[in-house]
Amino acid sequence: MTKQYNVAILGATGAVGTRMIEQLQMELDHIPVKGIKLLASKRSAGKVLEFNGQPVTVEEATPDSFDGVDIVLSSAGGSVSKKLLPEAVKRGAVCVDNTSAFRMEPDVPLVVPEVNPQELANHHGIIANPNCSTIQMVMALKPIYDHFGLNQVIVSTYQAAGGAGQSAIDELLTESQDYINGEDMQKDAKILPTKGDKKHYPLAFNLLPQIDVLEDSGYSHEEWKMIHETKKILLNDMDASAIKVTATCVRVPVPISHGESVYVTVDDRDATADDIKRVVADFPGVVLQDDIKHQLYPQPLTATGKRETFVGRIRPDYENPGAFNMWIVADDLLKGAAWNTVENAETMVEQGLI
Ligand code: A2P
């Protein structure tokens, strides 16, 4: 008989959690679900959501919530993961965590299933989902690295509000309405650039070059994550120097789907833009949208709601052989979060790891 699983979604009421519910529902042929628990904070306990056409009451997440649970899909913030996931592991569950809580721990696999699925076998109960901006970037970098070698990556991000949760999307929309009504936007700036910091700025009609906290190094923590997660995923070492990576992360007034301008230098100086396009287009989960004659290129509006990573505007740096520019867009809440989490769980089920 096919194995069936008890699944818990931690953070089920959030921007990512609600999408985890949707994505899991679409994969029931691959992850047979026996029972589902929808967990959130005390505030949401008693709220009724739906799973597979059935009403499910949201419960407050406590350590005992994980009794009898086989798989946890989690996106309720780093501190909640730190507190509750070890409790879930103690009770025998395997957790795929979308927060940054465990990503840099050496014995926690950091996995994008198309890129480094072999790492899943090394788990000790927790698998980390990379940061949303890292995931979509490594989807394009992996085939380039495999075919042409990768020397350096310079990325500037154009990140949507949704990466900071549903309340950040709501804040952007309220501020936009304020602006149109001729009202003060500052009064509604309560979350961005980042919840825990002292100052908050409007994102509507603005750009914020701060995602997560600013560190003494001069980089934001988001930039730090992109650098070290990329190395851990591609080279299995968060501090590896074989690929140099640097990042500038910017929040833009877009509700959902991140854009990234990425500049790469490859080892194979003879590689052409057509070669790069070919290997990127062949990579599973990537869609090449690159036809300048017909003005075809990836955009947040067209990527939103899709699982794929879209790549376009691939062009050589004519002043530097072996160097290329490209533009990458993906739904940060799906491939960047909910879908990658469900896909990791599904890959483990397929590999017999759960
Ligand atoms: P709640 O809706 O009850 O606050 P987002 O990323 O969109 O901000 O969503 C965060 C998710 O994490 C929500 O589901 C939220 O639940 C949940 N969450 C926040 N704090 C806790 C907590 N202390 N315990 C469990 N879930 C939490």
PDB file of C-alpha atoms in Angstrom, residues 159-161 168 171-172 175 189 192 201-208 251-254:
ATOM      1  CA  GLN A 159      12.432  42.460  -4.617  1.00  0.00           C
ATOM      2  CA  ALA A 160       8.684  42.508  -4.146  1.00  0.00           C
ATOM      3  CA  ALA A 161       6.949  43.438  -0.890  1.00  0.00           C
ATOM      4  CA  ALA A 168       4.047  44.150   3.807  1.00  0.00           C
ATOM      5  CA  GLU A 171       1.205  48.148   3.646  1.00  0.00           C
ATOM      6  CA  LEU A 172       2.314  48.804   0.038  1.00  0.00           C
ATOM      7  CA  GLU A 175       0.423  53.591   0.957  1.00  0.00           C
ATOM      8  CA  ALA A 189       4.829  52.717   6.993  1.00  0.00           C
ATOM      9  CA  LEU A 192       9.311  47.982   5.754  1.00  0.00           C
ATOM     10  CA  TYR A 201       9.828  54.175   5.215  1.00  0.00           C
ATOM     11  CA  PRO A 202       7.036  54.048   2.636  1.00  0.00           C
ATOM     12  CA  LEU A 203       7.687  51.616  -0.228  1.00  0.00           C
ATOM     13  CA  ALA A 204       4.969  52.955  -2.552  1.00  0.00           C
ATOM     14  CA  PHE A 205       6.482  55.109  -5.329  1.00  0.00           C
ATOM     15  CA  ASN A 206       9.852  54.490  -3.704  1.00  0.00           C
ATOM     16  CA  LEU A 207      12.859  52.114  -3.616  1.00  0.00           C
ATOM     17  CA  LEU A 208      14.392  50.837  -0.385  1.00  0.00           C
ATOM     18  CA  ARG A 251      12.860  46.413  -2.245  1.00  0.00           C
ATOM     19  CA  VAL A 252      10.663  47.730  -5.064  1.00  0.00           C
ATOM     20  CA  PRO A 253       6.973  48.716  -5.022  1.00  0.00           C
ATOM     21  CA  VAL A 254       5.737  45.459  -6.580  1.00  0.00           C
TER      22      VAL A 254
END
